[in-house]
Amino acid sequence: MRVTLPDGSERELPDGATGADLAAEVGPGLARAALAVKVGSDVRDLAAPLPDDGHPVAVVTARDPESLELLRHDTAHVLAAAILDLYPGTKISIGPPIEDGFYYDFEFPEGVKVSDADFPAIEAAMKRHVKADEPFVREDVSSAAARERFLAEDQPYKVELIDDLGEETVSLYTNGPFTDLCRGPHAPSTKRIKAFKLLSTAGAYWRGDSDRTMLTRIYGTAFHSKEDLAAHLERLEQARLRDHRKLGAELDLFRFSDVSPGSAFWLPRGTTLYNTLVGLSREMGAERGFTEVHTPQLYDAELWKTSGHWGKYRENMFVTESEDRPMGIKPMNCPGHAHLYSLQRFSHRDLPVRYAEPGQLHRDEPSGTLHGLLRVRRFVQDDAHIFCTDEQIPDEIALALDQCFATYEVFGFEPEVELSTRPEQRIGTDAMWDEAEGALERALTSRGISHRVNEGDGAFYGPKIDLHVTDSLGRSWQLGTVQLDYSMPERFDLRYTGADNAEHRPAMIHTARMGSFERFIGILIEHYAGEFPLWLAPDQVVVLPVADRFNPYGAEVVDRLRAAGLRASLDARSESVGRKIRETELRKVPYMLVVGEREAETDAAALRRHGEGDLGTFSVGEVTDRLLAEVAARETRWPQADPAL
Ligand SMILES: [Zn+2]
Ligand SMILES: [Zn+2]
């Protein structure tokens, strides 16, 4: 048989040759490094016979991105093997690779509780399997035989999986004493696992069904080298230290309570931060001709039927009723804005109409998916809707994009742009889509914005531009969006009178920059590790008298700073100034003003910056000007990857 390699060269191999044979044919180095083989885009075992179908064949080594998934899947099997060594009678369920690692779900025998405290012993047992260099051996057997085997081993989850698959044959993978029902592929042997670590446990219902057994999920990760693993663990540690839920509590920004799941209770400091971001959005919107509106929270089901939400989105809505009328709480602002438009009459001269509304939205997210501020039930979006003529679309899209870019610039984020085009399930004619996609494409290219195209990933009602940013921990977040929509104006029968005196349909553009303020604040807390730039910091400056007798002067300084518009407070406690400074540093307040005898006499203060220390003594007027200038410029610095936390 002839095999084509990725570089286009061909190799002659005996019929029935395997990926391992191919690697050996290329050279002994590749034979040692080989982990699997890729036929087309399909990763297969090295021991599997190669197909003779002309597909290009590539040998997968640790250098290939696919190899990490393979390695993590191998490690999941080794974990299950170790668990059965240590806890005989454990029932195993499934153990897939996931992004950044793997997990395996177990039902431990009665009375056995496994937690992170057991990880060292489990990891030691795993290392024994790795050291033993157990080959992963695949067998294809009849489902009946596999079923009998797992029944005999008292593995009911595997039996259920086999029954549900309903296949004639299934594949089993064995390493050492352990056999798993598994589709594969796997590396040749356990010794290829160079570095792994167990990370955490969690409860997980069998098949995600809350009526079934709660299993214990063990999460772990694996890498090709100890260095890669160490770097990953360091990133995880940084993320843990910066976890917005932890910092949010420590910095007194917000609390969560089970009386209202997924809805933050914003404390005064968090509310200041929140309002400052709303203020930024408001200011940038006003500069670009957006006007703010207020629309209701609760609407008759008829509105949601018109918008399509009652049919498609009702599961995620909170619904109620009033005087026998079914009502729904808004999960997004768009239908309210479209309805508000429909309550007025517009001529072409009135367009574009640009409505912004930082309104409260509620979505009934399953409680299991809620995650701090990143996934909530109650939130406010910085979204806006533009109603315009077809001719105005390019300029309006450019305007919306401009606000996205201006917003990210404030935080030093460099957005990556994605254009998503027509999906298979869509409404509207091809001509409409050609025009809409063309308008978005032109808006990007005319500004020289490089972008990726995501074919088929648009919304069913129109194409969209998504904006992603990367934070200081290297994590990517989708924040902004600009979406062109011909459907909502149709559904709400929106009109305007054209220059020809005839009725026309406006286009609708949905846009958001930060996404929801909740999620954006969650991202910012972790991005800045709680060390907010001055303009955002809830407490901007604390005045620290060196002794009680300077409290009156300190209070006077605070009054003057507040009068100038700065968020200032006095630390009037009878503590040493050293202690006051340390505690203010822990609260990550950007500036401190230390005042004593000399400062009180000369109307001055000694200025300290968080993390930097003493900046010298200045008059109160100079300090005020300096801080106001920093606030006005919304100065931001890219946070260090490794701050002293
Ligand atoms: Zn498997
Ligand atoms: Zn919208």
JSON list of N, CA and C in Angstrom, two decimals, residues 87-148:
[
{"chain": "A", "resi": 87, "resn": "TYR", "atom": "N", "xyz": [-9.39, 1.46, 46.15]},
{"chain": "A", "resi": 87, "resn": "TYR", "atom": "CA", "xyz": [-10.76, 1.36, 46.67]},
{"chain": "A", "resi": 87, "resn": "TYR", "atom": "C", "xyz": [-11.52, 0.28, 45.90]},
{"chain": "A", "resi": 88, "resn": "PRO", "atom": "N", "xyz": [-11.21, -0.99, 46.16]},
{"chain": "A", "resi": 88, "resn": "PRO", "atom": "CA", "xyz": [-11.90, -2.06, 45.41]},
{"chain": "A", "resi": 88, "resn": "PRO", "atom": "C", "xyz": [-13.40, -1.93, 45.64]},
{"chain": "A", "resi": 89, "resn": "GLY", "atom": "N", "xyz": [-14.16, -2.26, 44.62]},
{"chain": "A", "resi": 89, "resn": "GLY", "atom": "CA", "xyz": [-15.61, -2.15, 44.74]},
{"chain": "A", "resi": 89, "resn": "GLY", "atom": "C", "xyz": [-16.14, -0.82, 44.22]},
{"chain": "A", "resi": 90, "resn": "THR", "atom": "N", "xyz": [-15.23, 0.09, 43.85]},
{"chain": "A", "resi": 90, "resn": "THR", "atom": "CA", "xyz": [-15.67, 1.37, 43.28]},
{"chain": "A", "resi": 90, "resn": "THR", "atom": "C", "xyz": [-16.31, 1.11, 41.92]},
{"chain": "A", "resi": 91, "resn": "LYS", "atom": "N", "xyz": [-17.43, 1.82, 41.68]},
{"chain": "A", "resi": 91, "resn": "LYS", "atom": "CA", "xyz": [-18.07, 1.70, 40.37]},
{"chain": "A", "resi": 91, "resn": "LYS", "atom": "C", "xyz": [-17.59, 2.88, 39.52]},
{"chain": "A", "resi": 92, "resn": "ILE", "atom": "N", "xyz": [-17.12, 2.54, 38.31]},
{"chain": "A", "resi": 92, "resn": "ILE", "atom": "CA", "xyz": [-16.57, 3.57, 37.44]},
{"chain": "A", "resi": 92, "resn": "ILE", "atom": "C", "xyz": [-17.62, 3.99, 36.41]},
{"chain": "A", "resi": 93, "resn": "SER", "atom": "N", "xyz": [-17.60, 5.27, 36.02]},
{"chain": "A", "resi": 93, "resn": "SER", "atom": "CA", "xyz": [-18.56, 5.65, 34.99]},
{"chain": "A", "resi": 93, "resn": "SER", "atom": "C", "xyz": [-17.82, 6.15, 33.76]},
{"chain": "A", "resi": 94, "resn": "ILE", "atom": "N", "xyz": [-17.58, 7.46, 33.64]},
{"chain": "A", "resi": 94, "resn": "ILE", "atom": "CA", "xyz": [-16.89, 7.92, 32.43]},
{"chain": "A", "resi": 94, "resn": "ILE", "atom": "C", "xyz": [-15.72, 8.82, 32.81]},
{"chain": "A", "resi": 95, "resn": "GLY", "atom": "N", "xyz": [-14.73, 8.92, 31.93]},
{"chain": "A", "resi": 95, "resn": "GLY", "atom": "CA", "xyz": [-13.53, 9.71, 32.20]},
{"chain": "A", "resi": 95, "resn": "GLY", "atom": "C", "xyz": [-12.95, 10.32, 30.95]},
{"chain": "A", "resi": 96, "resn": "PRO", "atom": "N", "xyz": [-13.53, 11.42, 30.49]},
{"chain": "A", "resi": 96, "resn": "PRO", "atom": "CA", "xyz": [-13.07, 12.02, 29.23]},
{"chain": "A", "resi": 96, "resn": "PRO", "atom": "C", "xyz": [-11.97, 13.08, 29.44]},
{"chain": "A", "resi": 97, "resn": "PRO", "atom": "N", "xyz": [-11.22, 13.39, 28.38]},
{"chain": "A", "resi": 97, "resn": "PRO", "atom": "CA", "xyz": [-10.37, 14.58, 28.42]},
{"chain": "A", "resi": 97, "resn": "PRO", "atom": "C", "xyz": [-11.26, 15.81, 28.27]},
{"chain": "A", "resi": 98, "resn": "ILE", "atom": "N", "xyz": [-10.89, 16.90, 28.91]},
{"chain": "A", "resi": 98, "resn": "ILE", "atom": "CA", "xyz": [-11.62, 18.16, 28.75]},
{"chain": "A", "resi": 98, "resn": "ILE", "atom": "C", "xyz": [-10.59, 19.24, 28.48]},
{"chain": "A", "resi": 99, "resn": "GLU", "atom": "N", "xyz": [-11.03, 20.46, 28.27]},
{"chain": "A", "resi": 99, "resn": "GLU", "atom": "CA", "xyz": [-10.09, 21.55, 28.05]},
{"chain": "A", "resi": 99, "resn": "GLU", "atom": "C", "xyz": [-9.19, 21.66, 29.28]},
{"chain": "A", "resi": 100, "resn": "ASP", "atom": "N", "xyz": [-7.90, 21.67, 29.06]},
{"chain": "A", "resi": 100, "resn": "ASP", "atom": "CA", "xyz": [-6.92, 21.82, 30.15]},
{"chain": "A", "resi": 100, "resn": "ASP", "atom": "C", "xyz": [-6.80, 20.61, 31.07]},
{"chain": "A", "resi": 101, "resn": "GLY", "atom": "N", "xyz": [-7.42, 19.49, 30.77]},
{"chain": "A", "resi": 101, "resn": "GLY", "atom": "CA", "xyz": [-7.22, 18.34, 31.66]},
{"chain": "A", "resi": 101, "resn": "GLY", "atom": "C", "xyz": [-8.16, 17.19, 31.38]},
{"chain": "A", "resi": 102, "resn": "PHE", "atom": "N", "xyz": [-8.61, 16.56, 32.45]},
{"chain": "A", "resi": 102, "resn": "PHE", "atom": "CA", "xyz": [-9.51, 15.42, 32.32]},
{"chain": "A", "resi": 102, "resn": "PHE", "atom": "C", "xyz": [-10.26, 15.27, 33.63]},
{"chain": "A", "resi": 103, "resn": "TYR", "atom": "N", "xyz": [-11.29, 14.40, 33.61]},
{"chain": "A", "resi": 103, "resn": "TYR", "atom": "CA", "xyz": [-11.89, 14.00, 34.87]},
{"chain": "A", "resi": 103, "resn": "TYR", "atom": "C", "xyz": [-12.32, 12.54, 34.77]},
{"chain": "A", "resi": 104, "resn": "TYR", "atom": "N", "xyz": [-12.64, 11.96, 35.90]},
{"chain": "A", "resi": 104, "resn": "TYR", "atom": "CA", "xyz": [-13.26, 10.63, 35.91]},
{"chain": "A", "resi": 104, "resn": "TYR", "atom": "C", "xyz": [-14.29, 10.64, 37.03]},
{"chain": "A", "resi": 105, "resn": "ASP", "atom": "N", "xyz": [-15.49, 10.09, 36.76]},
{"chain": "A", "resi": 105, "resn": "ASP", "atom": "CA", "xyz": [-16.56, 10.05, 37.75]},
{"chain": "A", "resi": 105, "resn": "ASP", "atom": "C", "xyz": [-16.65, 8.65, 38.38]},
{"chain": "A", "resi": 106, "resn": "PHE", "atom": "N", "xyz": [-16.70, 8.62, 39.71]},
{"chain": "A", "resi": 106, "resn": "PHE", "atom": "CA", "xyz": [-16.72, 7.34, 40.43]},
{"chain": "A", "resi": 106, "resn": "PHE", "atom": "C", "xyz": [-17.85, 7.30, 41.43]},
{"chain": "A", "resi": 107, "resn": "GLU", "atom": "N", "xyz": [-18.36, 6.09, 41.66]},
{"chain": "A", "resi": 107, "resn": "GLU", "atom": "CA", "xyz": [-19.21, 5.87, 42.83]},
{"chain": "A", "resi": 107, "resn": "GLU", "atom": "C", "xyz": [-18.40, 5.01, 43.79]},
{"chain": "A", "resi": 108, "resn": "PHE", "atom": "N", "xyz": [-17.97, 5.63, 44.88]},
{"chain": "A", "resi": 108, "resn": "PHE", "atom": "CA", "xyz": [-17.13, 4.91, 45.83]},
{"chain": "A", "resi": 108, "resn": "PHE", "atom": "C", "xyz": [-17.99, 3.98, 46.68]},
{"chain": "A", "resi": 109, "resn": "PRO", "atom": "N", "xyz": [-17.37, 2.91, 47.23]},
{"chain": "A", "resi": 109, "resn": "PRO", "atom": "CA", "xyz": [-18.15, 1.99, 48.07]},
{"chain": "A", "resi": 109, "resn": "PRO", "atom": "C", "xyz": [-18.71, 2.72, 49.29]},
{"chain": "A", "resi": 110, "resn": "GLU", "atom": "N", "xyz": [-19.81, 2.22, 49.83]},
{"chain": "A", "resi": 110, "resn": "GLU", "atom": "CA", "xyz": [-20.45, 2.79, 51.03]},
{"chain": "A", "resi": 110, "resn": "GLU", "atom": "C", "xyz": [-19.41, 3.21, 52.05]},
{"chain": "A", "resi": 111, "resn": "GLY", "atom": "N", "xyz": [-19.57, 4.39, 52.57]},
{"chain": "A", "resi": 111, "resn": "GLY", "atom": "CA", "xyz": [-18.71, 4.82, 53.67]},
{"chain": "A", "resi": 111, "resn": "GLY", "atom": "C", "xyz": [-17.37, 5.37, 53.24]},
{"chain": "A", "resi": 112, "resn": "VAL", "atom": "N", "xyz": [-17.02, 5.23, 51.96]},
{"chain": "A", "resi": 112, "resn": "VAL", "atom": "CA", "xyz": [-15.72, 5.76, 51.50]},
{"chain": "A", "resi": 112, "resn": "VAL", "atom": "C", "xyz": [-15.93, 7.17, 50.97]},
{"chain": "A", "resi": 113, "resn": "LYS", "atom": "N", "xyz": [-15.16, 8.11, 51.53]},
{"chain": "A", "resi": 113, "resn": "LYS", "atom": "CA", "xyz": [-15.21, 9.49, 51.04]},
{"chain": "A", "resi": 113, "resn": "LYS", "atom": "C", "xyz": [-13.84, 9.85, 50.54]},
{"chain": "A", "resi": 114, "resn": "VAL", "atom": "N", "xyz": [-13.75, 10.31, 49.33]},
{"chain": "A", "resi": 114, "resn": "VAL", "atom": "CA", "xyz": [-12.44, 10.67, 48.78]},
{"chain": "A", "resi": 114, "resn": "VAL", "atom": "C", "xyz": [-12.39, 12.18, 48.58]},
{"chain": "A", "resi": 115, "resn": "SER", "atom": "N", "xyz": [-11.30, 12.79, 49.06]},
{"chain": "A", "resi": 115, "resn": "SER", "atom": "CA", "xyz": [-11.14, 14.24, 48.90]},
{"chain": "A", "resi": 115, "resn": "SER", "atom": "C", "xyz": [-9.70, 14.53, 48.47]},
{"chain": "A", "resi": 116, "resn": "ASP", "atom": "N", "xyz": [-9.36, 15.82, 48.33]},
{"chain": "A", "resi": 116, "resn": "ASP", "atom": "CA", "xyz": [-7.99, 16.17, 47.90]},
{"chain": "A", "resi": 116, "resn": "ASP", "atom": "C", "xyz": [-6.94, 15.61, 48.86]},
{"chain": "A", "resi": 117, "resn": "ALA", "atom": "N", "xyz": [-7.34, 15.37, 50.12]},
{"chain": "A", "resi": 117, "resn": "ALA", "atom": "CA", "xyz": [-6.38, 14.83, 51.08]},
{"chain": "A", "resi": 117, "resn": "ALA", "atom": "C", "xyz": [-5.88, 13.46, 50.63]},
{"chain": "A", "resi": 118, "resn": "ASP", "atom": "N", "xyz": [-6.67, 12.76, 49.80]},
{"chain": "A", "resi": 118, "resn": "ASP", "atom": "CA", "xyz": [-6.28, 11.44, 49.33]},
{"chain": "A", "resi": 118, "resn": "ASP", "atom": "C", "xyz": [-5.45, 11.49, 48.05]},
{"chain": "A", "resi": 119, "resn": "PHE", "atom": "N", "xyz": [-5.29, 12.68, 47.49]},
{"chain": "A", "resi": 119, "resn": "PHE", "atom": "CA", "xyz": [-4.60, 12.78, 46.19]},
{"chain": "A", "resi": 119, "resn": "PHE", "atom": "C", "xyz": [-3.18, 12.23, 46.21]},
{"chain": "A", "resi": 120, "resn": "PRO", "atom": "N", "xyz": [-2.37, 12.52, 47.26]},
{"chain": "A", "resi": 120, "resn": "PRO", "atom": "CA", "xyz": [-0.99, 11.99, 47.22]},
{"chain": "A", "resi": 120, "resn": "PRO", "atom": "C", "xyz": [-0.98, 10.47, 47.07]},
{"chain": "A", "resi": 121, "resn": "ALA", "atom": "N", "xyz": [-1.84, 9.77, 47.81]},
{"chain": "A", "resi": 121, "resn": "ALA", "atom": "CA", "xyz": [-1.87, 8.31, 47.74]},
{"chain": "A", "resi": 121, "resn": "ALA", "atom": "C", "xyz": [-2.35, 7.85, 46.36]},
{"chain": "A", "resi": 122, "resn": "ILE", "atom": "N", "xyz": [-3.36, 8.55, 45.82]},
{"chain": "A", "resi": 122, "resn": "ILE", "atom": "CA", "xyz": [-3.88, 8.17, 44.49]},
{"chain": "A", "resi": 122, "resn": "ILE", "atom": "C", "xyz": [-2.82, 8.43, 43.42]},
{"chain": "A", "resi": 123, "resn": "GLU", "atom": "N", "xyz": [-2.14, 9.60, 43.55]},
{"chain": "A", "resi": 123, "resn": "GLU", "atom": "CA", "xyz": [-1.09, 9.92, 42.56]},
{"chain": "A", "resi": 123, "resn": "GLU", "atom": "C", "xyz": [0.05, 8.91, 42.62]},
{"chain": "A", "resi": 124, "resn": "ALA", "atom": "N", "xyz": [0.37, 8.46, 43.84]},
{"chain": "A", "resi": 124, "resn": "ALA", "atom": "CA", "xyz": [1.44, 7.45, 43.98]},
{"chain": "A", "resi": 124, "resn": "ALA", "atom": "C", "xyz": [1.03, 6.16, 43.28]},
{"chain": "A", "resi": 125, "resn": "ALA", "atom": "N", "xyz": [-0.24, 5.77, 43.45]},
{"chain": "A", "resi": 125, "resn": "ALA", "atom": "CA", "xyz": [-0.73, 4.55, 42.79]},
{"chain": "A", "resi": 125, "resn": "ALA", "atom": "C", "xyz": [-0.73, 4.74, 41.27]},
{"chain": "A", "resi": 126, "resn": "MET", "atom": "N", "xyz": [-1.05, 5.96, 40.81]},
{"chain": "A", "resi": 126, "resn": "MET", "atom": "CA", "xyz": [-1.03, 6.24, 39.37]},
{"chain": "A", "resi": 126, "resn": "MET", "atom": "C", "xyz": [0.40, 6.11, 38.84]},
{"chain": "A", "resi": 127, "resn": "LYS", "atom": "N", "xyz": [1.36, 6.64, 39.62]},
{"chain": "A", "resi": 127, "resn": "LYS", "atom": "CA", "xyz": [2.77, 6.59, 39.18]},
{"chain": "A", "resi": 127, "resn": "LYS", "atom": "C", "xyz": [3.24, 5.15, 39.00]},
{"chain": "A", "resi": 128, "resn": "ARG", "atom": "N", "xyz": [2.72, 4.24, 39.85]},
{"chain": "A", "resi": 128, "resn": "ARG", "atom": "CA", "xyz": [3.11, 2.83, 39.69]},
{"chain": "A", "resi": 128, "resn": "ARG", "atom": "C", "xyz": [2.65, 2.30, 38.33]},
{"chain": "A", "resi": 129, "resn": "HIS", "atom": "N", "xyz": [1.45, 2.70, 37.92]},
{"chain": "A", "resi": 129, "resn": "HIS", "atom": "CA", "xyz": [0.97, 2.25, 36.60]},
{"chain": "A", "resi": 129, "resn": "HIS", "atom": "C", "xyz": [1.78, 2.87, 35.47]},
{"chain": "A", "resi": 130, "resn": "VAL", "atom": "N", "xyz": [2.19, 4.13, 35.66]},
{"chain": "A", "resi": 130, "resn": "VAL", "atom": "CA", "xyz": [2.99, 4.80, 34.62]},
{"chain": "A", "resi": 130, "resn": "VAL", "atom": "C", "xyz": [4.35, 4.13, 34.51]},
{"chain": "A", "resi": 131, "resn": "LYS", "atom": "N", "xyz": [4.96, 3.88, 35.68]},
{"chain": "A", "resi": 131, "resn": "LYS", "atom": "CA", "xyz": [6.29, 3.29, 35.72]},
{"chain": "A", "resi": 131, "resn": "LYS", "atom": "C", "xyz": [6.30, 1.89, 35.09]},
{"chain": "A", "resi": 132, "resn": "ALA", "atom": "N", "xyz": [5.20, 1.16, 35.30]},
{"chain": "A", "resi": 132, "resn": "ALA", "atom": "CA", "xyz": [5.11, -0.21, 34.78]},
{"chain": "A", "resi": 132, "resn": "ALA", "atom": "C", "xyz": [5.02, -0.25, 33.25]},
{"chain": "A", "resi": 133, "resn": "ASP", "atom": "N", "xyz": [4.89, 0.94, 32.65]},
{"chain": "A", "resi": 133, "resn": "ASP", "atom": "CA", "xyz": [4.83, 1.04, 31.18]},
{"chain": "A", "resi": 133, "resn": "ASP", "atom": "C", "xyz": [3.81, 0.06, 30.59]},
{"chain": "A", "resi": 134, "resn": "GLU", "atom": "N", "xyz": [2.59, 0.13, 31.11]},
{"chain": "A", "resi": 134, "resn": "GLU", "atom": "CA", "xyz": [1.54, -0.79, 30.65]},
{"chain": "A", "resi": 134, "resn": "GLU", "atom": "C", "xyz": [1.07, -0.38, 29.26]},
{"chain": "A", "resi": 135, "resn": "PRO", "atom": "N", "xyz": [1.10, -1.31, 28.29]},
{"chain": "A", "resi": 135, "resn": "PRO", "atom": "CA", "xyz": [0.57, -0.93, 26.97]},
{"chain": "A", "resi": 135, "resn": "PRO", "atom": "C", "xyz": [-0.96, -0.76, 27.04]},
{"chain": "A", "resi": 136, "resn": "PHE", "atom": "N", "xyz": [-1.49, 0.17, 26.24]},
{"chain": "A", "resi": 136, "resn": "PHE", "atom": "CA", "xyz": [-2.94, 0.28, 26.07]},
{"chain": "A", "resi": 136, "resn": "PHE", "atom": "C", "xyz": [-3.32, -0.68, 24.94]},
{"chain": "A", "resi": 137, "resn": "VAL", "atom": "N", "xyz": [-4.05, -1.73, 25.29]},
{"chain": "A", "resi": 137, "resn": "VAL", "atom": "CA", "xyz": [-4.39, -2.74, 24.28]},
{"chain": "A", "resi": 137, "resn": "VAL", "atom": "C", "xyz": [-5.88, -2.63, 23.95]},
{"chain": "A", "resi": 138, "resn": "ARG", "atom": "N", "xyz": [-6.15, -2.48, 22.67]},
{"chain": "A", "resi": 138, "resn": "ARG", "atom": "CA", "xyz": [-7.55, -2.37, 22.24]},
{"chain": "A", "resi": 138, "resn": "ARG", "atom": "C", "xyz": [-8.08, -3.73, 21.79]},
{"chain": "A", "resi": 139, "resn": "GLU", "atom": "N", "xyz": [-9.33, -4.01, 22.19]},
{"chain": "A", "resi": 139, "resn": "GLU", "atom": "CA", "xyz": [-10.02, -5.21, 21.70]},
{"chain": "A", "resi": 139, "resn": "GLU", "atom": "C", "xyz": [-11.38, -4.76, 21.22]},
{"chain": "A", "resi": 140, "resn": "ASP", "atom": "N", "xyz": [-11.79, -5.26, 20.09]},
{"chain": "A", "resi": 140, "resn": "ASP", "atom": "CA", "xyz": [-13.17, -5.03, 19.64]},
{"chain": "A", "resi": 140, "resn": "ASP", "atom": "C", "xyz": [-13.95, -6.30, 19.91]},
{"chain": "A", "resi": 141, "resn": "VAL", "atom": "N", "xyz": [-14.94, -6.20, 20.78]},
{"chain": "A", "resi": 141, "resn": "VAL", "atom": "CA", "xyz": [-15.68, -7.39, 21.19]},
{"chain": "A", "resi": 141, "resn": "VAL", "atom": "C", "xyz": [-17.18, -7.17, 20.97]},
{"chain": "A", "resi": 142, "resn": "SER", "atom": "N", "xyz": [-17.94, -8.25, 21.02]},
{"chain": "A", "resi": 142, "resn": "SER", "atom": "CA", "xyz": [-19.39, -8.10, 20.87]},
{"chain": "A", "resi": 142, "resn": "SER", "atom": "C", "xyz": [-19.93, -7.39, 22.10]},
{"chain": "A", "resi": 143, "resn": "SER", "atom": "N", "xyz": [-20.99, -6.62, 21.92]},
{"chain": "A", "resi": 143, "resn": "SER", "atom": "CA", "xyz": [-21.60, -5.92, 23.04]},
{"chain": "A", "resi": 143, "resn": "SER", "atom": "C", "xyz": [-22.04, -6.90, 24.12]},
{"chain": "A", "resi": 144, "resn": "ALA", "atom": "N", "xyz": [-22.51, -8.08, 23.67]},
{"chain": "A", "resi": 144, "resn": "ALA", "atom": "CA", "xyz": [-22.98, -9.09, 24.63]},
{"chain": "A", "resi": 144, "resn": "ALA", "atom": "C", "xyz": [-21.82, -9.54, 25.53]},
{"chain": "A", "resi": 145, "resn": "ALA", "atom": "N", "xyz": [-20.67, -9.76, 24.92]},
{"chain": "A", "resi": 145, "resn": "ALA", "atom": "CA", "xyz": [-19.51, -10.21, 25.69]},
{"chain": "A", "resi": 145, "resn": "ALA", "atom": "C", "xyz": [-19.05, -9.11, 26.66]},
{"chain": "A", "resi": 146, "resn": "ALA", "atom": "N", "xyz": [-19.05, -7.87, 26.15]},
{"chain": "A", "resi": 146, "resn": "ALA", "atom": "CA", "xyz": [-18.61, -6.75, 26.99]},
{"chain": "A", "resi": 146, "resn": "ALA", "atom": "C", "xyz": [-19.57, -6.57, 28.17]},
{"chain": "A", "resi": 147, "resn": "ARG", "atom": "N", "xyz": [-20.88, -6.72, 27.86]},
{"chain": "A", "resi": 147, "resn": "ARG", "atom": "CA", "xyz": [-21.91, -6.56, 28.87]},
{"chain": "A", "resi": 147, "resn": "ARG", "atom": "C", "xyz": [-21.71, -7.58, 30.00]},
{"chain": "A", "resi": 148, "resn": "GLU", "atom": "N", "xyz": [-21.47, -8.83, 29.58]},
{"chain": "A", "resi": 148, "resn": "GLU", "atom": "CA", "xyz": [-21.28, -9.90, 30.54]},
{"chain": "A", "resi": 148, "resn": "GLU", "atom": "C", "xyz": [-20.07, -9.63, 31.42]}
]
